[in-house]
Structure formats: C-alpha cells, structure tokens
Coordinates of C-alpha atoms and ligand atoms in Angstrom, one line a residue:
M1 CA 25.9 -7.5 -32.0
D2 CA 23.1 -9.1 -30.3
G3 CA 23.8 -11.5 -27.5
L4 CA 23.3 -15.3 -27.9
M5 CA 20.5 -16.1 -25.2
M6 CA 16.9 -16.8 -25.2
D7 CA 14.4 -14.5 -25.6
R8 CA 11.8 -16.1 -23.3
P9 CA 8.7 -13.9 -22.1
L10 CA 8.7 -12.6 -18.4
L11 CA 5.3 -13.6 -17.4
V12 CA 2.6 -13.9 -14.5
K13 CA 1.8 -17.4 -14.8
Q14 CA 6.0 -18.5 -14.6
I15 CA 5.1 -17.2 -10.8
A16 CA 2.4 -19.4 -10.8
E17 CA 4.2 -22.5 -12.2
R18 CA 7.1 -22.0 -9.9
A19 CA 5.2 -22.2 -7.1
E20 CA 3.1 -25.1 -8.1
G21 CA 6.3 -27.0 -9.3
V22 CA 9.0 -26.2 -6.3
F23 CA 6.5 -25.2 -3.4
A24 CA 3.3 -27.4 -4.1
D25 CA 3.2 -28.4 -0.3
R26 CA 3.8 -25.2 1.3
E27 CA 0.9 -23.9 3.1
I28 CA -1.5 -21.1 2.7
V29 CA -3.7 -20.0 5.7
A30 CA -6.2 -17.9 4.8
R31 CA -9.0 -16.0 8.2
T32 CA -12.5 -14.9 7.4
Q33 CA -15.4 -14.4 9.5
A34 CA -16.3 -17.8 9.5
G35 CA -12.7 -19.1 10.4
V36 CA -9.8 -20.1 8.8
E37 CA -8.7 -21.8 6.0
R38 CA -6.0 -23.9 5.0
S39 CA -4.7 -24.4 1.4
T40 CA -1.5 -25.1 -0.4
Y41 CA 0.1 -23.4 -3.4
G42 CA -0.4 -27.0 -5.1
Q43 CA -3.8 -26.7 -4.7
V44 CA -3.9 -22.6 -5.1
V45 CA -2.5 -23.2 -8.2
E46 CA -4.8 -26.0 -9.4
R47 CA -7.6 -24.2 -8.3
A48 CA -6.3 -21.4 -10.8
R49 CA -6.4 -23.3 -13.5
R50 CA -9.8 -24.8 -13.2
L51 CA -10.8 -21.1 -12.7
A52 CA -9.1 -20.2 -16.0
G53 CA -10.4 -22.4 -17.8
A54 CA -14.3 -21.9 -16.4
L55 CA -13.7 -17.8 -17.3
T56 CA -12.7 -18.9 -21.0
D57 CA -15.6 -21.0 -20.7
L58 CA -17.7 -18.0 -19.9
G59 CA -16.9 -16.4 -23.0
I60 CA -13.8 -14.2 -20.9
R61 CA -11.1 -13.7 -23.5
P62 CA -7.8 -11.7 -23.1
G63 CA -7.5 -8.1 -22.5
D64 CA -11.2 -8.6 -20.8
R65 CA -11.3 -7.1 -17.3
V66 CA -12.0 -9.1 -14.7
A67 CA -12.4 -7.6 -11.4
S68 CA -12.5 -8.5 -7.7
F69 CA -13.9 -6.6 -4.5
A70 CA -12.4 -9.0 -1.9
W71 CA -10.3 -8.9 1.0
N72 CA -6.9 -10.6 1.5
S73 CA -7.9 -13.9 1.0
L74 CA -7.3 -17.2 -0.2
R75 CA -9.5 -17.1 -3.0
H76 CA -8.2 -13.2 -4.1
L77 CA -4.3 -14.9 -4.2
E78 CA -6.2 -17.6 -6.7
L79 CA -7.6 -14.9 -8.7
Y80 CA -4.2 -12.7 -8.6
L81 CA -2.8 -16.0 -10.9
A82 CA -5.4 -17.3 -12.4
V83 CA -6.5 -14.2 -13.9
P84 CA -3.7 -12.8 -15.5
S85 CA -2.0 -16.0 -16.4
M86 CA -4.8 -16.7 -18.7
G87 CA -4.1 -13.4 -20.7
A88 CA -7.1 -11.4 -19.1
I89 CA -6.4 -8.1 -16.3
L90 CA -7.3 -8.5 -13.2
H91 CA -9.1 -5.2 -11.8
T92 CA -8.9 -5.1 -8.5
L93 CA -11.1 -2.8 -6.6
N94 CA -10.7 -0.8 -3.9
I95 CA -13.8 -1.7 -1.5
R96 CA -13.4 1.4 0.6
L97 CA -13.7 3.7 -2.3
F98 CA -16.9 5.7 -2.6
E99 CA -20.2 4.2 -4.6
D100 CA -19.9 7.0 -6.9
D101 CA -16.2 6.6 -7.5
L102 CA -16.7 3.3 -7.7
R103 CA -19.2 2.9 -10.5
Y104 CA -16.8 5.3 -12.3
V105 CA -13.4 3.3 -11.8
A106 CA -15.6 -0.2 -13.2
E107 CA -16.9 1.8 -15.6
H108 CA -14.4 3.0 -17.2
A109 CA -12.0 -0.1 -16.7
G110 CA -14.8 -1.8 -18.9
D111 CA -15.3 -4.3 -16.3
R112 CA -17.2 -8.1 -17.3
V113 CA -16.9 -10.0 -14.4
V114 CA -16.7 -9.0 -10.4
F115 CA -15.6 -11.9 -7.8
L116 CA -16.8 -10.5 -4.5
D117 CA -16.3 -11.9 -1.0
A118 CA -19.7 -13.2 0.2
S119 CA -18.9 -10.9 3.3
L120 CA -18.7 -7.8 1.3
A121 CA -22.2 -9.1 -0.7
E122 CA -24.2 -6.0 0.6
S123 CA -21.7 -3.3 0.2
M124 CA -20.5 -3.3 -3.1
P125 CA -22.8 -1.7 -5.6
R126 CA -24.4 -3.0 -8.8
F127 CA -22.5 -2.4 -11.7
A128 CA -25.0 -1.7 -14.8
E129 CA -22.1 -2.9 -17.4
V130 CA -21.1 -5.8 -15.6
E131 CA -21.8 -9.0 -16.7
R132 CA -21.8 -11.1 -13.9
E133 CA -20.8 -11.4 -10.6
I134 CA -19.3 -14.4 -8.8
V135 CA -19.9 -14.8 -4.8
M136 CA -16.5 -15.9 -3.1
P137 CA -18.2 -18.0 0.1
D138 CA -16.4 -16.6 3.4
G139 CA -19.2 -16.9 5.7
G140 CA -21.0 -14.0 4.8
R141 CA -24.5 -13.4 2.7
E142 CA -25.7 -15.0 -0.7
R143 CA -26.2 -12.0 -3.6
Q144 CA -29.1 -13.0 -5.7
G145 CA -28.1 -13.5 -9.4
A146 CA -24.7 -14.2 -8.8
L147 CA -22.7 -17.5 -9.6
D148 CA -21.0 -19.6 -7.4
Y149 CA -17.1 -19.4 -7.1
E150 CA -17.0 -23.2 -5.8
E151 CA -19.0 -24.7 -8.2
L152 CA -17.0 -22.3 -10.7
V153 CA -13.8 -24.1 -9.4
S154 CA -15.5 -27.8 -9.5
G155 CA -16.4 -27.6 -13.1
G156 CA -13.2 -26.1 -14.3
D157 CA -10.5 -28.2 -16.0
P158 CA -7.6 -29.1 -13.9
G159 CA -5.1 -29.4 -16.7
F160 CA -5.9 -25.8 -18.3
E161 CA -2.4 -24.9 -19.6
F162 CA -2.0 -21.4 -19.4
P163 CA -1.1 -20.1 -22.7
D164 CA 2.1 -17.3 -23.7
F165 CA 2.0 -14.2 -24.9
A166 CA 4.3 -11.3 -25.2
E167 CA 5.7 -9.7 -22.0
G168 CA 4.4 -6.3 -22.4
T169 CA 0.7 -7.8 -22.3
A170 CA -1.4 -6.4 -19.3
A171 CA -1.8 -8.2 -16.5
A172 CA -3.8 -5.8 -13.9
M173 CA -5.0 -2.7 -13.0
C174 CA -5.6 -0.6 -10.3
Y175 CA -6.6 3.2 -10.2
T176 CA -5.2 5.4 -7.5
S177 CA -7.3 6.9 -4.8
G178 CA -7.8 9.6 -6.6
T179 CA -6.8 12.6 -4.1
T180 CA -7.1 15.3 -6.9
G181 CA -9.5 15.0 -9.5
R182 CA -11.1 11.3 -10.5
P183 CA -9.3 7.9 -10.0
K184 CA -6.7 7.0 -12.3
G185 CA -6.4 3.6 -13.8
V186 CA -2.8 2.5 -14.0
L187 CA -2.0 -0.6 -16.1
Y188 CA 0.6 -3.1 -15.0
S189 CA 2.3 -5.4 -17.7
H190 CA 3.4 -9.4 -16.8
R191 CA 6.8 -8.1 -17.7
S192 CA 6.5 -4.9 -15.1
I193 CA 5.6 -7.6 -12.7
V194 CA 8.3 -9.9 -13.0
L195 CA 10.7 -7.3 -13.1
H196 CA 9.0 -5.6 -9.9
T197 CA 9.3 -9.1 -8.1
L198 CA 12.5 -9.6 -8.6
G199 CA 13.6 -6.1 -7.3
A200 CA 11.3 -6.4 -4.9
A201 CA 12.9 -9.6 -3.6
V202 CA 16.2 -9.2 -2.9
P203 CA 17.9 -9.4 0.9
D204 CA 18.3 -5.7 1.6
S205 CA 14.5 -4.7 -0.1
M206 CA 11.7 -7.3 0.7
G207 CA 14.1 -10.2 1.3
I208 CA 11.4 -13.0 1.6
R209 CA 12.6 -16.4 1.9
E210 CA 11.2 -19.9 1.4
A211 CA 11.0 -20.1 5.5
D212 CA 8.7 -16.8 5.8
S213 CA 5.2 -17.0 7.4
V214 CA 4.0 -13.8 5.8
M215 CA 1.3 -12.0 6.1
P216 CA 0.4 -8.7 3.7
V217 CA -1.8 -6.0 6.0
V218 CA -2.2 -4.3 3.0
P219 CA -5.4 -4.8 1.5
M220 CA -4.5 -6.7 -2.2
F221 CA -7.1 -4.0 -3.2
H222 CA -4.2 -1.5 -2.8
A223 CA -1.5 -1.6 -5.4
M224 CA -1.6 -5.0 -5.6
A225 CA -0.7 -5.4 -2.1
W226 CA 2.7 -3.9 -2.9
G227 CA 3.2 -7.2 -5.1
I228 CA 3.7 -8.9 -1.4
P229 CA 1.2 -12.0 -2.9
Y230 CA 3.6 -12.4 -6.0
V231 CA 7.1 -11.9 -3.9
A232 CA 6.1 -14.5 -1.1
A233 CA 4.3 -17.5 -4.0
M234 CA 7.7 -17.1 -6.2
A235 CA 10.0 -17.5 -3.1
G236 CA 7.7 -20.5 -1.5
A237 CA 6.8 -18.4 1.6
R238 CA 3.8 -19.5 3.5
Q239 CA 1.3 -16.9 3.0
V240 CA -1.2 -15.8 6.3
L241 CA -4.3 -13.9 4.7
P242 CA -5.9 -12.3 7.7
G243 CA -8.9 -11.3 5.7
P244 CA -11.5 -8.9 7.4
D245 CA -9.9 -8.6 10.9
V246 CA -7.3 -5.9 10.5
S247 CA -7.6 -4.3 14.1
P248 CA -4.3 -4.1 16.0
R249 CA -5.5 -7.2 18.2
G250 CA -7.0 -9.1 15.7
L251 CA -3.3 -8.9 13.7
A252 CA -1.4 -9.4 16.6
D253 CA -3.2 -12.1 17.4
L254 CA -2.6 -13.7 14.2
I255 CA 0.8 -13.4 14.2
E256 CA 1.1 -15.4 17.5
A257 CA -1.6 -18.0 16.1
E258 CA 0.7 -18.2 12.9
G259 CA 3.3 -17.6 13.8
V260 CA 3.7 -15.2 11.3
T261 CA 7.6 -14.2 10.3
W262 CA 7.1 -11.0 8.5
S263 CA 4.2 -8.3 7.9
A264 CA 4.0 -5.1 5.9
G265 CA 1.5 -2.5 6.6
V266 CA 0.6 1.3 6.8
P267 CA 2.2 3.2 9.9
T268 CA -1.4 3.5 11.5
I269 CA -1.7 -0.3 11.4
W270 CA 1.7 -0.6 12.9
N271 CA 0.7 2.4 15.9
G272 CA -1.7 0.4 16.7
V273 CA -0.1 -2.6 17.1
L274 CA 3.0 -0.7 19.3
E275 CA 0.1 0.7 21.6
L276 CA -1.6 -2.5 22.2
E277 CA -1.9 -2.9 26.2
P278 CA -1.1 -5.7 27.7
P279 CA 1.8 -5.9 24.7
P280 CA 1.2 -8.9 22.8
D281 CA 3.7 -11.3 21.8
L282 CA 5.5 -11.0 18.4
S283 CA 8.5 -13.0 19.0
S284 CA 7.8 -15.0 15.7
L285 CA 8.2 -11.7 13.7
R286 CA 11.6 -11.4 12.2
E287 CA 11.0 -8.0 10.4
L288 CA 7.9 -5.7 9.9
K289 CA 7.6 -3.6 6.2
A290 CA 6.1 -0.1 6.6
G291 CA 5.2 2.3 4.6
G292 CA 2.6 4.2 1.3
A293 CA 3.3 7.5 4.4
A294 CA 5.7 8.7 6.1
V295 CA 7.1 6.0 8.6
P296 CA 7.8 7.9 12.5
E297 CA 11.1 7.6 13.5
S298 CA 9.2 7.4 17.2
L299 CA 7.4 4.2 15.9
I300 CA 10.7 2.3 14.4
R301 CA 12.2 3.2 18.1
G302 CA 9.1 2.0 20.0
F303 CA 9.0 -1.5 17.7
D304 CA 12.7 -1.8 18.9
E305 CA 12.6 -1.2 22.2
R306 CA 8.9 -2.2 23.0
F307 CA 9.5 -5.8 20.6
G308 CA 12.3 -5.7 19.2
V309 CA 11.6 -6.5 15.6
P310 CA 12.8 -3.6 13.2
V311 CA 10.5 -1.8 11.4
V312 CA 11.7 -1.4 7.9
Q313 CA 10.4 2.1 5.8
G314 CA 10.0 1.7 1.9
W315 CA 8.0 4.0 -0.3
G316 CA 6.3 3.9 -3.2
M317 CA 3.1 4.8 -5.3
T318 CA 0.3 2.8 -7.2
E319 CA 2.3 3.8 -10.2
T320 CA 5.7 2.7 -8.8
S321 CA 4.3 -1.0 -9.1
P322 CA 4.6 0.6 -6.0
L323 CA 7.6 -0.5 -4.4
A324 CA 10.5 1.7 -5.4
A325 CA 12.6 2.9 -2.9
T326 CA 13.5 0.6 0.5
S327 CA 15.1 2.5 3.4
R328 CA 17.9 0.3 5.6
V329 CA 21.2 1.7 7.0
P330 CA 24.6 1.2 5.1
A331 CA 27.3 -1.6 5.8
G332 CA 28.8 -0.7 9.2
L333 CA 26.5 1.8 10.5
D334 CA 24.7 0.2 13.7
P335 CA 20.8 -0.1 13.0
A336 CA 20.3 1.2 16.6
A337 CA 22.8 4.2 16.7
D338 CA 21.1 7.5 16.4
E339 CA 22.2 8.1 12.7
G340 CA 21.1 4.9 12.1
Y341 CA 17.4 5.7 13.2
A342 CA 17.4 8.9 11.5
L343 CA 18.1 6.8 8.0
R344 CA 16.0 4.0 8.6
A345 CA 13.4 7.1 9.2
C346 CA 14.2 8.4 5.5
Q347 CA 12.0 6.5 2.3
G348 CA 15.1 4.8 1.7
R349 CA 17.8 4.3 -1.3
I350 CA 15.9 3.4 -4.9
Q351 CA 15.6 0.3 -5.9
P352 CA 17.4 -1.7 -8.6
L353 CA 16.7 -1.1 -11.9
I354 CA 15.2 2.2 -10.9
E355 CA 16.4 5.6 -11.8
F356 CA 15.4 9.1 -9.4
R357 CA 16.5 12.4 -9.5
V358 CA 15.2 15.7 -7.5
D359 CA 14.2 18.2 -10.0
P360 CA 15.0 21.5 -8.6
D361 CA 13.0 23.3 -11.3
A362 CA 10.0 21.6 -9.9
G363 CA 10.7 22.6 -6.3
G364 CA 12.9 19.8 -5.5
E365 CA 9.9 16.9 -6.6
L366 CA 11.6 13.4 -7.0
Q367 CA 10.8 12.0 -10.0
V368 CA 11.5 8.1 -10.9
R369 CA 11.8 6.1 -14.1
G370 CA 12.4 2.1 -14.7
P371 CA 10.4 -0.7 -16.1
W372 CA 7.9 -1.0 -13.3
I373 CA 7.1 2.5 -13.7
A374 CA 3.8 3.7 -15.1
R375 CA 4.2 5.3 -18.7
A376 CA 0.6 6.8 -18.7
Y377 CA -2.7 6.4 -17.2
Y378 CA -5.5 4.0 -18.5
E379 CA -7.1 6.1 -21.2
D380 CA -7.1 9.3 -19.1
A381 CA -5.4 12.1 -20.6
S382 CA -5.8 14.4 -17.9
G383 CA -3.4 13.0 -15.8
D384 CA -0.6 13.5 -18.8
D385 CA 1.3 16.5 -16.9
K386 CA 2.3 13.6 -14.4
F387 CA 4.8 12.2 -17.2
T388 CA 7.7 14.5 -17.9
E389 CA 8.9 15.0 -21.6
D390 CA 11.7 13.6 -21.0
G391 CA 9.7 10.0 -20.0
W392 CA 10.2 10.3 -15.9
L393 CA 6.9 10.1 -13.7
R394 CA 6.3 13.1 -11.5
T395 CA 6.0 11.8 -8.3
G396 CA 4.2 15.2 -6.2
D397 CA 6.7 13.9 -3.8
V398 CA 9.2 17.0 -2.5
A399 CA 12.6 15.1 -1.7
E400 CA 15.9 15.8 -0.2
V401 CA 19.3 13.8 -0.5
E402 CA 20.8 12.7 2.2
R403 CA 24.6 10.4 2.0
G404 CA 24.3 10.7 -1.7
S405 CA 22.0 7.8 -1.9
Y406 CA 19.1 7.9 0.7
I407 CA 15.7 9.6 -0.4
R408 CA 14.4 11.8 2.3
L409 CA 10.1 12.7 1.7
V410 CA 10.5 16.1 3.0
D411 CA 6.8 16.1 2.2
R412 CA 3.7 15.8 -0.5
T413 CA 3.5 18.8 -2.4
K414 CA 0.5 19.5 -1.6
D415 CA 0.9 19.2 2.3
L416 CA 3.6 21.9 2.8
V417 CA 3.1 24.5 4.4
K418 CA 4.3 28.0 2.8
S419 CA 4.7 30.3 5.9
G420 CA 6.5 33.9 5.0
G421 CA 7.2 32.3 1.5
E422 CA 9.4 29.7 3.3
W423 CA 7.9 26.1 3.1
I424 CA 7.4 24.4 6.2
S425 CA 7.5 20.4 6.2
S426 CA 4.4 18.9 7.5
V427 CA 6.1 15.4 7.8
E428 CA 9.3 16.9 9.3
L429 CA 6.7 18.7 12.1
E430 CA 4.6 15.6 12.5
N431 CA 7.3 13.2 13.1
A432 CA 8.6 15.5 16.1
I433 CA 5.6 15.8 17.6
M434 CA 5.1 12.2 17.4
A435 CA 8.1 12.0 19.1
H436 CA 6.5 13.2 22.6
P437 CA 5.4 10.1 24.5
D438 CA 2.1 11.6 25.2
V439 CA 1.3 11.3 21.5
V440 CA -0.5 8.7 19.4
E441 CA -0.7 10.5 16.9
A442 CA -0.2 13.5 14.5
A443 CA -1.0 15.6 11.8
V444 CA 0.0 18.8 10.7
I445 CA -2.7 20.9 7.9
A446 CA -1.8 24.4 6.4
V447 CA -4.3 27.0 8.1
P448 CA -4.6 30.3 6.5
D449 CA -3.2 33.0 7.6
E450 CA -3.0 36.9 7.2
R451 CA 0.5 38.0 8.4
W452 CA 2.6 34.7 7.2
G453 CA 0.3 33.1 4.1
E454 CA -0.5 29.7 5.6
R455 CA 0.6 29.1 9.4
P456 CA 0.9 24.7 10.5
C457 CA -1.8 24.0 12.3
A458 CA -1.2 20.5 14.4
C459 CA -3.9 18.0 15.0
V460 CA -3.0 16.2 18.1
V461 CA -4.0 12.7 19.1
R462 CA -3.3 12.1 22.7
R463 CA -2.9 9.1 24.7
P464 CA -5.9 8.7 26.9
G465 CA -5.8 10.2 30.2
S466 CA -3.2 12.3 29.2
D467 CA -3.6 16.2 29.8
L468 CA -1.1 17.4 27.5
G469 CA -1.5 20.9 26.4
P470 CA 0.0 23.7 23.8
D471 CA 2.6 24.7 25.6
A472 CA 4.1 21.3 26.7
L473 CA 3.8 21.0 23.2
R474 CA 5.3 23.6 21.9
G475 CA 7.8 23.4 24.9
H476 CA 8.8 19.7 23.6
L477 CA 9.1 21.0 19.4
S478 CA 11.7 23.8 20.6
G479 CA 15.0 22.8 19.9
R480 CA 13.5 19.9 17.5
V481 CA 12.5 22.2 15.0
A482 CA 12.8 25.6 13.4
K483 CA 11.3 28.1 16.1
W484 CA 9.2 29.6 13.1
W485 CA 7.5 26.2 13.0
I486 CA 6.4 25.3 16.0
P487 CA 2.7 26.4 15.2
E488 CA 0.0 28.6 17.3
R489 CA -2.3 26.1 16.9
F490 CA -3.0 22.7 18.5
E491 CA -6.7 21.0 18.1
F492 CA -6.5 17.7 20.1
V493 CA -8.7 14.9 18.3
D494 CA -9.9 11.7 18.6
E495 CA -8.6 10.3 16.2
V496 CA -6.5 11.4 13.0
P497 CA -9.1 10.8 9.9
K498 CA -7.6 7.9 7.3
T499 CA -8.3 7.2 4.0
S500 CA -9.9 4.4 1.9
V501 CA -6.1 2.8 2.6
G502 CA -5.3 4.3 6.5
K503 CA -3.0 7.5 5.2
F504 CA -3.7 10.3 7.2
D505 CA -6.5 12.2 5.1
K506 CA -5.7 15.6 5.1
K507 CA -8.4 16.4 2.9
V508 CA -10.9 15.9 6.3
L509 CA -8.8 17.5 8.4
R510 CA -8.6 20.8 5.9
A511 CA -12.4 21.0 5.5
R512 CA -12.8 20.9 9.4
F513 CA -10.3 23.2 10.2
A514 CA -8.4 25.2 7.8
G515 CA -11.7 27.1 7.1
A516 CA -11.9 28.0 11.0
Q517 CA -10.8 30.4 13.5
A518 CA -7.8 30.0 15.9
G519 CA -9.8 27.4 17.4
L520 CA -8.8 29.0 21.3
A521 CA -11.7 27.0 22.5
S522 CA -10.1 23.2 21.7
Q523 CA -6.3 24.7 22.5
A524 CA -7.4 24.6 26.6
G525 CA -5.8 21.7 27.8
Ligands
LIG1 P1 -2.7 7.8 -2.7 O1 -2.2 8.9 -3.6 O2 -4.0 7.6 -2.5 O3 -1.9 8.0 -1.1 P2 -0.4 5.9 -3.0 O4 -1.2 4.8 -2.1 O5 -0.7 5.6 -5.3 O6 -1.9 6.7 -3.5 O7 0.7 7.0 -2.9 C1 1.4 6.8 -3.1 C2 2.2 8.4 -2.0 O8 2.6 7.6 -0.9 C3 3.8 9.0 -2.8 O9 3.4 9.8 -3.8 C4 3.8 9.2 -0.9 O10 3.5 10.3 -1.0 C5 3.0 8.8 0.5 N1 4.3 7.8 0.3 C6 4.2 6.2 0.6 N2 5.4 6.1 0.5 C7 5.7 6.5 1.3 C8 6.8 6.9 2.7 N3 7.3 5.9 2.9 N4 6.9 8.1 3.0 C9 6.1 8.8 3.1 N5 5.0 8.9 2.4 C10 4.7 8.1 1.4

C-alpha cells in the first residue's frame, strides 16, 4: 500500500525560496580585494532571479552547463542559487587546476558560458567552445569581449519564477582533482543536494544555526564548498565569504572583524592559524570543521589548548557530495579525555541515510552508498572500476571500525607503505611525528628499498629556529608507533607541497625523494 503523502520534488530552488522568504534580512558579507561588500539573502535571491532571467534571454536552457571560475564570493553564491534553480547545471571550475586540465574539463563538461571573477581575469584561459564570458567585478581587471555581470543582473527580470521539474535532474557538477588519470565529473542532482543539505544540517553533523556567522574557507570550486552555502542558506545563517585572501592572518582577521562563529577548511589552513604569532582573537568561534585530509590529533588538541575552540573532523569525497562522516564523541564521553581525542581524530560516524562497509577482500577498503553518493562519472567509463557491481562506491580509502561505529581511515590505498609485506599507515606515522612540539607539518611517503620493498620516508617541516634532528624524532616515535615503522630517512623541508585544494601533495614529494638515494646530507640536523 502506498502512503498518502504528497510527492513534491526536492529542488535547490526551495533552499533559495526559504532564504528569501524567511531570512530576507540576514546578512551576507563578502571580502574582495577591493574591500568588503554587504548584502542580504533577500537581495541575493532577487539577484539570482534576475540572473536566471537574463541567462534565459541569452539562450541558456535547462540542462546547459554554466561554469564558474571564482573565489568564495557574493556573486558565486548567487550562481549557486540561480543556475540550478533555473534548471541549468552549475559547473564550478577549480581555479588552481593546470591549464591543460582546465581546458579538458571545460570541454568535457560542454560549458556554454563561464562566469569569472575580475581578479582572475588574467589567470583564466580562453576556452574554445565557451560562447560567452561574464565578468564579476571584484576590484580586478577587465576582460576583453566579456559581458558585465552587473549589467546582466540589472537587465534581468526580478520576478523570474524558478520552474518545477523532476528532482533527479542534474543541478551541479564538480570534477575530482584527478590524482590518477584525467579529472572525472561528478554530477549532483537536485535531490542529492537537498538531502545532503538536510543531512549535513543535523546538530551532530555541521549543526549550523540561524544565529551562526558561517565562513566557508573550503573553496566553492571544490566539492561545492562541502555544501556549506546551501546548509547556511537553509538555516538562515549569516555568511562571511573570505574571497581571495585565505592566508592564516587574513582569515583570523576576518573571523575577528565579522564575529565568525563557525568555519570550515582543510587541516593545513587551521594549522596555519594555530601557528600565528601573536595569537589571534578567535573568541567569537564556537566550532571549526576540518576535513578533506586527515586531521591530526595534535591540531585538535592545539585548538582546544590555545583557543578553547573545538575542531570537528569530517570525512568525504567529491563523489560523496561531499560530507559522508562526522566525528563527535559519543554521549557521556569527555571530549577532552585521551579517549575523546583519539575518537575525534577518527573520521567519525557515517552521516544519516548513508551506509558504509569495509571490504576485507579489497584490502579493507571503505565503500559507501546512499542518496548523495555518485553512481557513475559523467560520460567517462574509465572510472567505472570505482563502483562495485552490487552498487557501492569504492572510496580508495582503507579503514578500520572502532567502537562499532567510528570509521578510522588507515590511509589512502595509494599512500600505504608496504614494508616487508606488512602495511605501514602513512597517516598514522605523520600524526605521531606531528605530535612533536617542534614539528609544524610532516608527510610520509614510501621509498623503494632493496631489502623491505618499501620504507617510509618522513618529510618534516620544523618550527623556525628548531634544530630537531632524525635521532630526536626517532626517540620521539619509539613507544608511539611499532619499532619497524620508525623511518630511517627524514628529509627536512621548508614546506610540504600542497595540491590545488590545500592537501599534502605526495606526488610531488615522491618525485623529489622516492627516486633519490638515502638523502644523508639532509638528515644532518
Ligand atoms: P582529491 O582526490 O583531489 O583529494 P577529494 O577532495 O574528493 O579529491 O578527496 C577525497 C579524499 O580525501 C578521500 O577519499 C580521503 O582520502 C581524503 N579525505 C577526506 N576527508 C578526510 C579525512 N577527514 N581524513 C582523512 N582523509 C580524508
């Protein structure tokens, strides 16, 4: 027997309409290189309607791909709401991709128009197939031949009605950064975005509230800024968009100036803030989210001790919309007890409506399924092996389960170090090294070894002025990790190279060190 409830489609426009109808006066703040702009949900959604009308006049139809090449900005937020709501597909281009990959991605997606921030006018290539470029003013340069965003918006119809359509319709797309092979397109649907938004909004997940001032540091060109712009709009939270300056000091200043209560970014960003001297005033923050890469326990402890700000870890992938797990301690457990810290350093409990399994036949690989998990890549069968025959996504992450429900990532399959036939977790080793007070960052890679097959090599960034050497680090590690895990080889580097979205770039480290011999010279220290 069917239930007797209405079957209304779940659509992104409902998030926009709620923000407009319920939270019209709530402020949106955006910092650009030209200064600070202030708007409201009411204005943002009215401008999104005008934009949708103007795009329709330009010939953009449902299903067309509309690309963005932009910072976390006010106009990018307008695009997040306007483009899906009119039935077109927002394709957020990663502004840090290499030009060759960018061209591939824009062509593969079939982008018809691109919206770009003026400050990026000189860094965006000309895409052969793109029919029109639209420049969003932010204190940057002009771009020859491009239309002006503000003219487009002012000419659009403020009464444009967002249409109804099926909830399975595509709404947005993101390409994964392509650690192997070409980038692959993940195509989100209206239904997946709305359900992801609801799932991320539960109190023990992001738990964003109307009273919050939310600052997404994670770029809007990376995995939909973890869905934060939608969660915040649905909740009516004030948004503070940082624009191009995502330096630790620049972010800390914005947190203080705008009274940010909640923010999210990769661990590298928060590590930079933790290291600031003199320490910034972060007293407005009630919580920080960190994810996209393993969050070291030392970072979580550091924020508690230095700022009294809890760091909550999340795990996910572009393919998982992205939020798939959140780590909070179970009821009754002290988050500041050792066991609490150990659990907070896990990737956490699976999000509601998502299922996971750890496949022993696939080397302990974590696999997930659910209504906001990709089931295929956009027009690219070369990624089909990421999906199992029985309908699960293979994450490429190796996991263990603790306390029955906590996912702990051991490593990415490709980053594990296989020494003498046994696996060493690069992530665990990094965390143990980063627990040393004189270590700012550490990344562990596998290097070939005649006797053991592979051995770990630790690339370490020391605190300025520290003369920490390999022997002291080995002493620090003994007792923290198994003896045979302790690296023979340490490379002291000025900086761990980062990917386009701020994660450790082990490819670069491998190219630099995995071919080289023991690196004895750089061990002296
Ligand atoms: P990329 O391959 O460019 O990193 P994604 O941004 O989609 O693409 O990254 C997803 C991957 O990031 C996950 O499969 C996982 O390896 C890693 N990751 C994400 N969150 C965490 C986390 N909290 N801890 C450890 N690894 C994480």
